[in-house]
């Protein structure tokens, strides 16, 4: 097991996909895919392979979405996969796209560690998180560059 811990989260919109990591020292690493752009696949794979990653509901959402992005899926395809996971369930979608979590990564999904069944925001409220925020924009809209910046700030807050 790696000594370095990276907390992770992803956000997905029709024209924007974001992967964000935050280490236990507070450093943030963000990677975004905008229409026609590319992700730094080599750097993302390095971070995943050389750190323990931790997420919330990440085994059935974030990690498969990251895997799809690393395979080169474009924004429209990523949005279709995201919508399918959310609306039709993770298991069927992950089977359809063969997006099961890569076992070479050391990853912990804390959704089953927390007591009771609640959302990340509810758990944050229970531990008196200083700032709680819902997703700032409907996930079906096409974001402007300013809205992408706001989503990046939102994601950084969620990881915190």
mmCIF file with all atom_site columns, C-alpha atoms in Angstrom:
data_model
loop_
_atom_site.group_PDB
_atom_site.id
_atom_site.type_symbol
_atom_site.label_atom_id
_atom_site.label_alt_id
_atom_site.label_comp_id
_atom_site.label_asym_id
_atom_site.label_entity_id
_atom_site.label_seq_id
_atom_site.pdbx_PDB_ins_code
_atom_site.Cartn_x
_atom_site.Cartn_y
_atom_site.Cartn_z
_atom_site.occupancy
_atom_site.B_iso_or_equiv
_atom_site.pdbx_formal_charge
_atom_site.auth_seq_id
_atom_site.auth_comp_id
_atom_site.auth_asym_id
_atom_site.auth_atom_id
_atom_site.pdbx_PDB_model_num
ATOM 1   C CA . UNK A 1 1   ? 0.000   0.000  0.000   1.00 0.00 ? 1   UNK A CA 1
ATOM 2   C CA . UNK A 1 2   ? 1.246   3.453  -0.892  1.00 0.00 ? 2   UNK A CA 1
ATOM 3   C CA . UNK A 1 3   ? 1.975   6.022  1.818   1.00 0.00 ? 3   UNK A CA 1
ATOM 4   C CA . UNK A 1 4   ? 0.669   8.842  -0.368  1.00 0.00 ? 4   UNK A CA 1
ATOM 5   C CA . UNK A 1 5   ? -3.082  9.417  -0.299  1.00 0.00 ? 5   UNK A CA 1
ATOM 6   C CA . UNK A 1 6   ? -5.025  11.147 -3.058  1.00 0.00 ? 6   UNK A CA 1
ATOM 7   C CA . UNK A 1 7   ? -8.691  11.947 -2.581  1.00 0.00 ? 7   UNK A CA 1
ATOM 8   C CA . UNK A 1 8   ? -10.529 12.020 -5.886  1.00 0.00 ? 8   UNK A CA 1
ATOM 9   C CA . UNK A 1 9   ? -13.725 13.182 -7.534  1.00 0.00 ? 9   UNK A CA 1
ATOM 10  C CA . UNK A 1 10  ? -15.026 13.618 -11.079 1.00 0.00 ? 10  UNK A CA 1
ATOM 11  C CA . UNK A 1 11  ? -17.650 15.830 -12.704 1.00 0.00 ? 11  UNK A CA 1
ATOM 12  C CA . UNK A 1 12  ? -19.296 15.204 -16.072 1.00 0.00 ? 12  UNK A CA 1
ATOM 13  C CA . UNK A 1 13  ? -21.155 17.564 -18.409 1.00 0.00 ? 13  UNK A CA 1
ATOM 14  C CA . UNK A 1 14  ? -21.858 17.312 -22.160 1.00 0.00 ? 14  UNK A CA 1
ATOM 15  C CA . UNK A 1 15  ? -18.815 19.442 -23.010 1.00 0.00 ? 15  UNK A CA 1
ATOM 16  C CA . UNK A 1 16  ? -16.689 19.068 -19.874 1.00 0.00 ? 16  UNK A CA 1
ATOM 17  C CA . UNK A 1 17  ? -15.209 16.188 -17.908 1.00 0.00 ? 17  UNK A CA 1
ATOM 18  C CA . UNK A 1 18  ? -13.106 16.858 -14.812 1.00 0.00 ? 18  UNK A CA 1
ATOM 19  C CA . UNK A 1 19  ? -10.880 14.566 -12.763 1.00 0.00 ? 19  UNK A CA 1
ATOM 20  C CA . UNK A 1 20  ? -9.534  16.093 -9.566  1.00 0.00 ? 20  UNK A CA 1
ATOM 21  C CA . UNK A 1 21  ? -7.139  14.706 -6.977  1.00 0.00 ? 21  UNK A CA 1
ATOM 22  C CA . UNK A 1 22  ? -6.174  16.293 -3.658  1.00 0.00 ? 22  UNK A CA 1
ATOM 23  C CA . UNK A 1 23  ? -3.317  14.923 -1.588  1.00 0.00 ? 23  UNK A CA 1
ATOM 24  C CA . UNK A 1 24  ? -3.127  14.776 2.204   1.00 0.00 ? 24  UNK A CA 1
ATOM 25  C CA . UNK A 1 25  ? -0.990  17.965 2.160   1.00 0.00 ? 25  UNK A CA 1
ATOM 26  C CA . UNK A 1 26  ? -3.701  19.975 0.362   1.00 0.00 ? 26  UNK A CA 1
ATOM 27  C CA . UNK A 1 27  ? -2.131  20.001 -3.120  1.00 0.00 ? 27  UNK A CA 1
ATOM 28  C CA . UNK A 1 28  ? -4.670  19.697 -5.930  1.00 0.00 ? 28  UNK A CA 1
ATOM 29  C CA . UNK A 1 29  ? -4.204  18.084 -9.346  1.00 0.00 ? 29  UNK A CA 1
ATOM 30  C CA . UNK A 1 30  ? -6.943  18.633 -11.893 1.00 0.00 ? 30  UNK A CA 1
ATOM 31  C CA . UNK A 1 31  ? -7.360  17.293 -15.392 1.00 0.00 ? 31  UNK A CA 1
ATOM 32  C CA . UNK A 1 32  ? -10.161 18.339 -17.665 1.00 0.00 ? 32  UNK A CA 1
ATOM 33  C CA . UNK A 1 33  ? -11.432 17.263 -21.022 1.00 0.00 ? 33  UNK A CA 1
ATOM 34  C CA . UNK A 1 34  ? -13.189 19.841 -23.131 1.00 0.00 ? 34  UNK A CA 1
ATOM 35  C CA . UNK A 1 35  ? -14.601 19.217 -26.599 1.00 0.00 ? 35  UNK A CA 1
ATOM 36  C CA . UNK A 1 36  ? -11.735 18.564 -28.972 1.00 0.00 ? 36  UNK A CA 1
ATOM 37  C CA . UNK A 1 37  ? -9.152  18.400 -26.167 1.00 0.00 ? 37  UNK A CA 1
ATOM 38  C CA . UNK A 1 38  ? -7.072  15.665 -24.616 1.00 0.00 ? 38  UNK A CA 1
ATOM 39  C CA . UNK A 1 39  ? -6.355  14.474 -21.105 1.00 0.00 ? 39  UNK A CA 1
ATOM 40  C CA . UNK A 1 40  ? -2.850  13.980 -19.742 1.00 0.00 ? 40  UNK A CA 1
ATOM 41  C CA . UNK A 1 41  ? -3.389  10.209 -19.665 1.00 0.00 ? 41  UNK A CA 1
ATOM 42  C CA . UNK A 1 42  ? 0.209   9.407  -18.720 1.00 0.00 ? 42  UNK A CA 1
ATOM 43  C CA . UNK A 1 43  ? 0.140   11.715 -15.672 1.00 0.00 ? 43  UNK A CA 1
ATOM 44  C CA . UNK A 1 44  ? -3.278  10.476 -14.500 1.00 0.00 ? 44  UNK A CA 1
ATOM 45  C CA . UNK A 1 45  ? -2.189  6.836  -14.772 1.00 0.00 ? 45  UNK A CA 1
ATOM 46  C CA . UNK A 1 46  ? 0.991   7.679  -12.853 1.00 0.00 ? 46  UNK A CA 1
ATOM 47  C CA . UNK A 1 47  ? -0.998  9.289  -10.018 1.00 0.00 ? 47  UNK A CA 1
ATOM 48  C CA . UNK A 1 48  ? -3.406  6.338  -9.859  1.00 0.00 ? 48  UNK A CA 1
ATOM 49  C CA . UNK A 1 49  ? -0.646  3.730  -9.944  1.00 0.00 ? 49  UNK A CA 1
ATOM 50  C CA . UNK A 1 50  ? 1.615   5.387  -7.370  1.00 0.00 ? 50  UNK A CA 1
ATOM 51  C CA . UNK A 1 51  ? -0.830  6.536  -4.706  1.00 0.00 ? 51  UNK A CA 1
ATOM 52  C CA . UNK A 1 52  ? -3.625  5.193  -2.574  1.00 0.00 ? 52  UNK A CA 1
ATOM 53  C CA . UNK A 1 53  ? -6.766  6.875  -3.891  1.00 0.00 ? 53  UNK A CA 1
ATOM 54  C CA . UNK A 1 54  ? -9.902  7.481  -1.844  1.00 0.00 ? 54  UNK A CA 1
ATOM 55  C CA . UNK A 1 55  ? -13.347 8.490  -3.061  1.00 0.00 ? 55  UNK A CA 1
ATOM 56  C CA . UNK A 1 56  ? -17.030 8.462  -2.164  1.00 0.00 ? 56  UNK A CA 1
ATOM 57  C CA . UNK A 1 57  ? -19.199 6.192  -4.335  1.00 0.00 ? 57  UNK A CA 1
ATOM 58  C CA . UNK A 1 58  ? -16.106 6.007  -6.485  1.00 0.00 ? 58  UNK A CA 1
ATOM 59  C CA . UNK A 1 59  ? -15.936 2.283  -7.194  1.00 0.00 ? 59  UNK A CA 1
ATOM 60  C CA . UNK A 1 60  ? -19.198 2.382  -9.139  1.00 0.00 ? 60  UNK A CA 1
ATOM 61  C CA . UNK A 1 61  ? -18.937 5.892  -10.578 1.00 0.00 ? 61  UNK A CA 1
ATOM 62  C CA . UNK A 1 62  ? -15.678 7.877  -10.470 1.00 0.00 ? 62  UNK A CA 1
ATOM 63  C CA . UNK A 1 63  ? -13.199 5.072  -11.137 1.00 0.00 ? 63  UNK A CA 1
ATOM 64  C CA . UNK A 1 64  ? -15.168 3.666  -14.124 1.00 0.00 ? 64  UNK A CA 1
ATOM 65  C CA . UNK A 1 65  ? -15.571 7.198  -15.501 1.00 0.00 ? 65  UNK A CA 1
ATOM 66  C CA . UNK A 1 66  ? -11.831 7.794  -15.143 1.00 0.00 ? 66  UNK A CA 1
ATOM 67  C CA . UNK A 1 67  ? -11.160 4.459  -16.861 1.00 0.00 ? 67  UNK A CA 1
ATOM 68  C CA . UNK A 1 68  ? -13.432 5.441  -19.770 1.00 0.00 ? 68  UNK A CA 1
ATOM 69  C CA . UNK A 1 69  ? -11.669 8.807  -20.073 1.00 0.00 ? 69  UNK A CA 1
ATOM 70  C CA . UNK A 1 70  ? -8.254  7.114  -20.029 1.00 0.00 ? 70  UNK A CA 1
ATOM 71  C CA . UNK A 1 71  ? -9.428  4.838  -22.854 1.00 0.00 ? 71  UNK A CA 1
ATOM 72  C CA . UNK A 1 72  ? -10.081 7.917  -24.966 1.00 0.00 ? 72  UNK A CA 1
ATOM 73  C CA . UNK A 1 73  ? -13.855 8.275  -24.795 1.00 0.00 ? 73  UNK A CA 1
ATOM 74  C CA . UNK A 1 74  ? -14.928 11.768 -25.873 1.00 0.00 ? 74  UNK A CA 1
ATOM 75  C CA . UNK A 1 75  ? -17.171 14.142 -23.914 1.00 0.00 ? 75  UNK A CA 1
ATOM 76  C CA . UNK A 1 76  ? -20.402 12.906 -25.524 1.00 0.00 ? 76  UNK A CA 1
ATOM 77  C CA . UNK A 1 77  ? -19.567 9.261  -24.788 1.00 0.00 ? 77  UNK A CA 1
ATOM 78  C CA . UNK A 1 78  ? -18.515 10.050 -21.219 1.00 0.00 ? 78  UNK A CA 1
ATOM 79  C CA . UNK A 1 79  ? -21.796 11.892 -20.670 1.00 0.00 ? 79  UNK A CA 1
ATOM 80  C CA . UNK A 1 80  ? -23.750 8.905  -22.050 1.00 0.00 ? 80  UNK A CA 1
ATOM 81  C CA . UNK A 1 81  ? -21.894 6.537  -19.712 1.00 0.00 ? 81  UNK A CA 1
ATOM 82  C CA . UNK A 1 82  ? -22.429 8.871  -16.740 1.00 0.00 ? 82  UNK A CA 1
ATOM 83  C CA . UNK A 1 83  ? -26.155 9.197  -17.457 1.00 0.00 ? 83  UNK A CA 1
ATOM 84  C CA . UNK A 1 84  ? -26.441 5.435  -17.846 1.00 0.00 ? 84  UNK A CA 1
ATOM 85  C CA . UNK A 1 85  ? -24.726 4.783  -14.506 1.00 0.00 ? 85  UNK A CA 1
ATOM 86  C CA . UNK A 1 86  ? -26.971 7.309  -12.759 1.00 0.00 ? 86  UNK A CA 1
ATOM 87  C CA . UNK A 1 87  ? -30.270 6.441  -14.458 1.00 0.00 ? 87  UNK A CA 1
ATOM 88  C CA . UNK A 1 88  ? -30.014 2.729  -15.258 1.00 0.00 ? 88  UNK A CA 1
ATOM 89  C CA . UNK A 1 89  ? -27.574 1.580  -12.588 1.00 0.00 ? 89  UNK A CA 1
ATOM 90  C CA . UNK A 1 90  ? -23.882 0.968  -12.429 1.00 0.00 ? 90  UNK A CA 1
ATOM 91  C CA . UNK A 1 91  ? -23.694 -2.799 -12.857 1.00 0.00 ? 91  UNK A CA 1
ATOM 92  C CA . UNK A 1 92  ? -25.350 -3.024 -16.265 1.00 0.00 ? 92  UNK A CA 1
ATOM 93  C CA . UNK A 1 93  ? -23.449 0.000  -17.558 1.00 0.00 ? 93  UNK A CA 1
ATOM 94  C CA . UNK A 1 94  ? -20.093 -1.237 -16.300 1.00 0.00 ? 94  UNK A CA 1
ATOM 95  C CA . UNK A 1 95  ? -20.709 -4.620 -17.916 1.00 0.00 ? 95  UNK A CA 1
ATOM 96  C CA . UNK A 1 96  ? -21.814 -3.026 -21.194 1.00 0.00 ? 96  UNK A CA 1
ATOM 97  C CA . UNK A 1 97  ? -18.647 -0.909 -21.439 1.00 0.00 ? 97  UNK A CA 1
ATOM 98  C CA . UNK A 1 98  ? -16.361 -3.311 -19.523 1.00 0.00 ? 98  UNK A CA 1
ATOM 99  C CA . UNK A 1 99  ? -15.401 -0.553 -17.106 1.00 0.00 ? 99  UNK A CA 1
ATOM 100 C CA . UNK A 1 100 ? -14.776 -2.511 -13.931 1.00 0.00 ? 100 UNK A CA 1
ATOM 101 C CA . UNK A 1 101 ? -12.124 -0.967 -11.702 1.00 0.00 ? 101 UNK A CA 1
ATOM 102 C CA . UNK A 1 102 ? -8.590  -1.774 -12.696 1.00 0.00 ? 102 UNK A CA 1
ATOM 103 C CA . UNK A 1 103 ? -7.078  -3.938 -9.943  1.00 0.00 ? 103 UNK A CA 1
ATOM 104 C CA . UNK A 1 104 ? -3.642  -2.424 -10.431 1.00 0.00 ? 104 UNK A CA 1
ATOM 105 C CA . UNK A 1 105 ? -4.832  0.698  -8.595  1.00 0.00 ? 105 UNK A CA 1
ATOM 106 C CA . UNK A 1 106 ? -4.871  0.886  -4.798  1.00 0.00 ? 106 UNK A CA 1
ATOM 107 C CA . UNK A 1 107 ? -8.280  2.445  -4.125  1.00 0.00 ? 107 UNK A CA 1
ATOM 108 C CA . UNK A 1 108 ? -10.738 2.787  -1.237  1.00 0.00 ? 108 UNK A CA 1
ATOM 109 C CA . UNK A 1 109 ? -14.380 3.743  -1.705  1.00 0.00 ? 109 UNK A CA 1
ATOM 110 C CA . UNK A 1 110 ? -15.594 5.117  1.637   1.00 0.00 ? 110 UNK A CA 1
ATOM 111 C CA . UNK A 1 111 ? -19.310 4.927  0.822   1.00 0.00 ? 111 UNK A CA 1
ATOM 112 C CA . UNK A 1 112 ? -19.604 1.638  2.724   1.00 0.00 ? 112 UNK A CA 1
ATOM 113 C CA . UNK A 1 113 ? -17.399 2.750  5.620   1.00 0.00 ? 113 UNK A CA 1
ATOM 114 C CA . UNK A 1 114 ? -19.689 5.525  6.818   1.00 0.00 ? 114 UNK A CA 1
ATOM 115 C CA . UNK A 1 115 ? -22.521 4.602  9.185   1.00 0.00 ? 115 UNK A CA 1
ATOM 116 C CA . UNK A 1 116 ? -26.003 4.632  7.659   1.00 0.00 ? 116 UNK A CA 1
ATOM 117 C CA . UNK A 1 117 ? -26.939 5.375  4.080   1.00 0.00 ? 117 UNK A CA 1
ATOM 118 C CA . UNK A 1 118 ? -26.634 9.024  3.115   1.00 0.00 ? 118 UNK A CA 1
ATOM 119 C CA . UNK A 1 119 ? -25.193 11.316 0.487   1.00 0.00 ? 119 UNK A CA 1
ATOM 120 C CA . UNK A 1 120 ? -21.744 12.863 0.691   1.00 0.00 ? 120 UNK A CA 1
ATOM 121 C CA . UNK A 1 121 ? -23.398 16.189 1.577   1.00 0.00 ? 121 UNK A CA 1
ATOM 122 C CA . UNK A 1 122 ? -25.303 14.573 4.465   1.00 0.00 ? 122 UNK A CA 1
ATOM 123 C CA . UNK A 1 123 ? -22.108 13.032 5.853   1.00 0.00 ? 123 UNK A CA 1
ATOM 124 C CA . UNK A 1 124 ? -20.419 16.428 5.483   1.00 0.00 ? 124 UNK A CA 1
ATOM 125 C CA . UNK A 1 125 ? -23.215 18.074 7.470   1.00 0.00 ? 125 UNK A CA 1
ATOM 126 C CA . UNK A 1 126 ? -22.897 15.469 10.225  1.00 0.00 ? 126 UNK A CA 1
ATOM 127 C CA . UNK A 1 127 ? -19.211 16.299 10.724  1.00 0.00 ? 127 UNK A CA 1
ATOM 128 C CA . UNK A 1 128 ? -19.772 20.065 10.502  1.00 0.00 ? 128 UNK A CA 1
ATOM 129 C CA . UNK A 1 129 ? -18.057 20.645 7.173   1.00 0.00 ? 129 UNK A CA 1
ATOM 130 C CA . UNK A 1 130 ? -17.583 24.422 6.855   1.00 0.00 ? 130 UNK A CA 1
ATOM 131 C CA . UNK A 1 131 ? -19.102 24.762 3.359   1.00 0.00 ? 131 UNK A CA 1
ATOM 132 C CA . UNK A 1 132 ? -21.614 22.435 1.705   1.00 0.00 ? 132 UNK A CA 1
ATOM 133 C CA . UNK A 1 133 ? -22.786 23.004 -1.843  1.00 0.00 ? 133 UNK A CA 1
ATOM 134 C CA . UNK A 1 134 ? -24.971 21.149 -4.297  1.00 0.00 ? 134 UNK A CA 1
ATOM 135 C CA . UNK A 1 135 ? -23.853 20.728 -7.896  1.00 0.00 ? 135 UNK A CA 1
ATOM 136 C CA . UNK A 1 136 ? -23.842 24.316 -9.194  1.00 0.00 ? 136 UNK A CA 1
ATOM 137 C CA . UNK A 1 137 ? -25.349 23.582 -12.629 1.00 0.00 ? 137 UNK A CA 1
ATOM 138 C CA . UNK A 1 138 ? -27.735 21.045 -14.066 1.00 0.00 ? 138 UNK A CA 1
ATOM 139 C CA . UNK A 1 139 ? -25.496 18.246 -15.403 1.00 0.00 ? 139 UNK A CA 1
ATOM 140 C CA . UNK A 1 140 ? -27.315 18.264 -18.754 1.00 0.00 ? 140 UNK A CA 1
ATOM 141 C CA . UNK A 1 141 ? -26.287 21.797 -19.762 1.00 0.00 ? 141 UNK A CA 1
ATOM 142 C CA . UNK A 1 142 ? -23.344 22.808 -21.921 1.00 0.00 ? 142 UNK A CA 1
ATOM 143 C CA . UNK A 1 143 ? -21.003 24.816 -19.715 1.00 0.00 ? 143 UNK A CA 1
ATOM 144 C CA . UNK A 1 144 ? -19.328 28.121 -20.504 1.00 0.00 ? 144 UNK A CA 1
ATOM 145 C CA . UNK A 1 145 ? -15.669 28.550 -19.528 1.00 0.00 ? 145 UNK A CA 1
ATOM 146 C CA . UNK A 1 146 ? -16.746 30.558 -16.478 1.00 0.00 ? 146 UNK A CA 1
ATOM 147 C CA . UNK A 1 147 ? -19.124 27.769 -15.435 1.00 0.00 ? 147 UNK A CA 1
ATOM 148 C CA . UNK A 1 148 ? -16.280 25.238 -15.872 1.00 0.00 ? 148 UNK A CA 1
ATOM 149 C CA . UNK A 1 149 ? -14.234 27.299 -13.392 1.00 0.00 ? 149 UNK A CA 1
ATOM 150 C CA . UNK A 1 150 ? -17.130 27.226 -10.902 1.00 0.00 ? 150 UNK A CA 1
ATOM 151 C CA . UNK A 1 151 ? -17.488 23.436 -11.323 1.00 0.00 ? 151 UNK A CA 1
ATOM 152 C CA . UNK A 1 152 ? -13.743 23.049 -10.662 1.00 0.00 ? 152 UNK A CA 1
ATOM 153 C CA . UNK A 1 153 ? -14.132 25.035 -7.395  1.00 0.00 ? 153 UNK A CA 1
ATOM 154 C CA . UNK A 1 154 ? -17.178 22.940 -6.463  1.00 0.00 ? 154 UNK A CA 1
ATOM 155 C CA . UNK A 1 155 ? -15.251 19.711 -7.073  1.00 0.00 ? 155 UNK A CA 1
ATOM 156 C CA . UNK A 1 156 ? -12.290 20.928 -4.971  1.00 0.00 ? 156 UNK A CA 1
ATOM 157 C CA . UNK A 1 157 ? -14.712 21.681 -2.130  1.00 0.00 ? 157 UNK A CA 1
ATOM 158 C CA . UNK A 1 158 ? -16.281 18.208 -2.387  1.00 0.00 ? 158 UNK A CA 1
ATOM 159 C CA . UNK A 1 159 ? -12.866 16.563 -2.121  1.00 0.00 ? 159 UNK A CA 1
ATOM 160 C CA . UNK A 1 160 ? -12.124 18.640 0.956   1.00 0.00 ? 160 UNK A CA 1
#
